[in-house]
Coordinates of C-alpha atoms in Angstrom, one line a residue:
M18 CA -46.6 -5.3 -13.2
K19 CA -46.2 -2.5 -10.7
K20 CA -45.1 -5.1 -8.1
L21 CA -42.5 -6.6 -10.5
F22 CA -41.2 -3.1 -11.3
L23 CA -40.9 -2.2 -7.6
V24 CA -39.1 -5.4 -6.8
T25 CA -36.7 -4.9 -9.7
L26 CA -36.1 -1.3 -8.6
I27 CA -35.3 -2.2 -5.0
S28 CA -33.0 -5.0 -6.1
A29 CA -31.1 -2.6 -8.4
L30 CA -30.7 0.0 -5.6
F31 CA -29.4 -2.7 -3.2
T32 CA -26.9 -3.8 -5.9
V33 CA -25.7 -0.3 -6.5
A34 CA -25.3 0.4 -2.8
A35 CA -23.4 -2.8 -2.3
V36 CA -21.0 -2.0 -5.2
A37 CA -20.6 1.6 -4.1
A38 CA -19.9 1.0 -0.4
P39 CA -16.4 1.8 0.7
K40 CA -14.3 -1.3 1.4
T41 CA -11.3 -2.0 3.6
L42 CA -8.3 -3.7 1.8
V43 CA -5.5 -5.3 3.7
I44 CA -1.8 -5.6 2.8
D45 CA 0.6 -7.8 4.7
L46 CA 4.1 -6.6 3.8
G47 CA 5.3 -10.2 4.2
D48 CA 3.2 -11.1 1.1
S49 CA 5.5 -9.1 -1.1
E50 CA 7.4 -11.1 -3.7
V51 CA 10.4 -8.9 -2.7
K52 CA 11.4 -10.1 0.8
T53 CA 14.3 -7.7 1.3
I54 CA 13.7 -4.0 0.5
E55 CA 16.9 -2.1 -0.3
I56 CA 16.7 1.6 0.3
V57 CA 19.3 3.5 -1.6
K58 CA 19.8 7.0 -3.1
N59 CA 17.0 8.0 -5.4
P60 CA 18.6 8.6 -8.9
Y61 CA 15.7 10.9 -9.7
G62 CA 15.6 13.0 -6.6
V63 CA 17.3 14.1 -3.4
N64 CA 15.8 11.4 -1.1
Y65 CA 16.5 7.7 -0.5
Q66 CA 13.8 5.2 -1.5
N67 CA 13.4 1.5 -2.2
K68 CA 15.3 0.1 -5.1
T69 CA 12.5 -2.3 -5.9
P70 CA 9.1 -1.6 -4.4
A71 CA 6.8 -4.1 -2.7
V72 CA 4.0 -4.7 -5.2
F73 CA 0.6 -6.3 -4.2
T74 CA -1.3 -5.9 -7.5
K75 CA -2.0 -9.6 -7.9
Y76 CA -4.1 -9.6 -4.7
F77 CA -6.4 -6.9 -6.0
K78 CA -6.7 -7.7 -9.7
N79 CA -10.5 -8.0 -9.5
N80 CA -11.0 -5.5 -6.6
M81 CA -8.7 -2.5 -7.1
P82 CA -8.9 0.3 -4.5
V83 CA -11.2 3.2 -5.4
P84 CA -11.5 6.6 -3.7
G85 CA -13.3 6.3 -0.4
D86 CA -11.8 2.8 0.4
T87 CA -9.3 2.2 3.2
I88 CA -6.1 0.3 3.0
E89 CA -4.5 -1.2 6.1
V90 CA -0.8 -2.0 5.7
H91 CA 0.3 -4.6 8.3
Y92 CA 4.1 -4.6 8.8
N93 CA 6.6 -6.8 10.4
F94 CA 10.2 -6.1 9.4
T95 CA 13.8 -5.7 10.7
S96 CA 16.4 -3.2 9.4
D97 CA 20.1 -3.8 9.1
V98 CA 20.9 -0.3 10.3
N99 CA 19.3 2.3 12.6
I100 CA 16.8 4.6 10.7
P101 CA 15.6 7.8 12.4
G102 CA 12.5 8.0 10.3
L103 CA 11.1 5.6 7.7
V104 CA 8.2 6.8 5.5
M105 CA 5.7 4.5 3.9
A106 CA 3.3 5.5 1.1
V107 CA 0.7 3.6 -1.0
I108 CA 1.2 4.4 -4.7
D109 CA 0.9 3.1 -8.2
N110 CA 4.5 2.7 -9.3
S111 CA 3.7 1.4 -12.8
P112 CA 5.0 2.9 -16.1
A113 CA 1.3 3.5 -17.0
A114 CA 1.0 5.7 -13.9
N115 CA 4.3 7.5 -14.7
Y116 CA 5.9 5.7 -11.8
W117 CA 4.3 7.8 -9.1
L118 CA 0.5 8.0 -8.7
E119 CA -0.5 8.6 -5.0
I120 CA -3.3 6.1 -4.3
S121 CA -3.4 7.8 -0.9
K122 CA -2.0 11.2 -0.2
E123 CA -1.0 10.1 3.3
Y124 CA 2.6 9.5 4.1
K125 CA 3.1 7.6 7.4
T126 CA 6.4 7.8 9.3
L127 CA 7.9 5.2 11.7
V128 CA 10.5 6.7 13.9
N129 CA 13.6 5.4 15.7
I130 CA 13.9 2.1 14.0
K131 CA 16.8 0.1 15.6
A132 CA 19.0 -2.3 13.7
G133 CA 17.9 -6.0 14.2
V134 CA 14.8 -5.1 16.3
P135 CA 11.4 -6.3 14.9
N136 CA 9.0 -3.5 13.9
K137 CA 5.4 -4.5 13.9
G138 CA 2.2 -2.6 13.5
V139 CA -0.6 -1.3 11.2
L140 CA -0.8 1.9 9.2
V141 CA -4.1 3.0 7.8
Y142 CA -4.5 4.9 4.5
K143 CA -7.5 6.6 2.9
V144 CA -7.7 6.0 -0.8
V145 CA -8.0 9.2 -2.9
A146 CA -7.2 7.9 -6.4
K147 CA -7.8 4.6 -8.3
P148 CA -4.5 3.0 -9.3
V149 CA -3.9 2.7 -13.1
S150 CA -2.4 -0.8 -12.8
E151 CA -0.4 -1.4 -9.6
V152 CA -0.8 -1.3 -5.8
T153 CA 2.6 -0.6 -4.3
V154 CA 4.0 0.2 -0.9
E155 CA 6.9 2.7 -1.2
F156 CA 9.6 3.1 1.4
L157 CA 11.6 6.4 1.6
Y158 CA 13.4 8.8 3.8
D159 CA 15.8 11.8 3.6
D160 CA 18.7 10.4 5.6
K161 CA 21.8 9.7 3.7
I162 CA 22.0 6.0 4.6
D163 CA 21.6 2.8 2.6
S164 CA 19.5 0.2 4.4
K165 CA 17.9 -3.2 3.9
L166 CA 14.6 -4.1 5.4
T167 CA 13.8 -7.8 5.8
L168 CA 10.0 -8.3 5.5
Q169 CA 8.2 -11.0 7.4
K170 CA 4.5 -12.0 7.6
A171 CA 2.5 -9.8 10.0
G172 CA -0.2 -12.5 10.4
V173 CA -3.0 -11.2 8.1
T174 CA -4.2 -12.2 4.6
T175 CA -3.6 -9.6 1.8
G176 CA -6.8 -8.8 0.0
K177 CA -10.3 -7.5 0.8
K178 CA -11.1 -7.5 4.5

């Protein structure tokens, strides 16, 4: 009886440890259903941001990010205009999250984006809040220019690493 109890206890501890372990999630911007991101004047603020965000919720339905996890955003895009500084953030943009819940408090900036030149790389975000219902990559900047970003595959699979 003691042996069975001990085996059950150890199994339960391993299960809890496996579930609670931080995970790395991957987003390939090229997996977005929106292939062209239009950045326009924000009607609710002073900055410019994407008209329609890049949403990746369907890839994480059964494995949403939780605090302590890491999200890698792999990007490959071109812009139709020069952009001095493009900021990317990982948020929940759903109505249930009041359109702006920071999944990560980190805002990453790409500088000196040239029109027609491919931009490729990886940005890493630490998760601080569980999304209510969406995983979204938001694009924004303070410059008074409209732009279009054409997203392409970066060569990874969106989902859990």
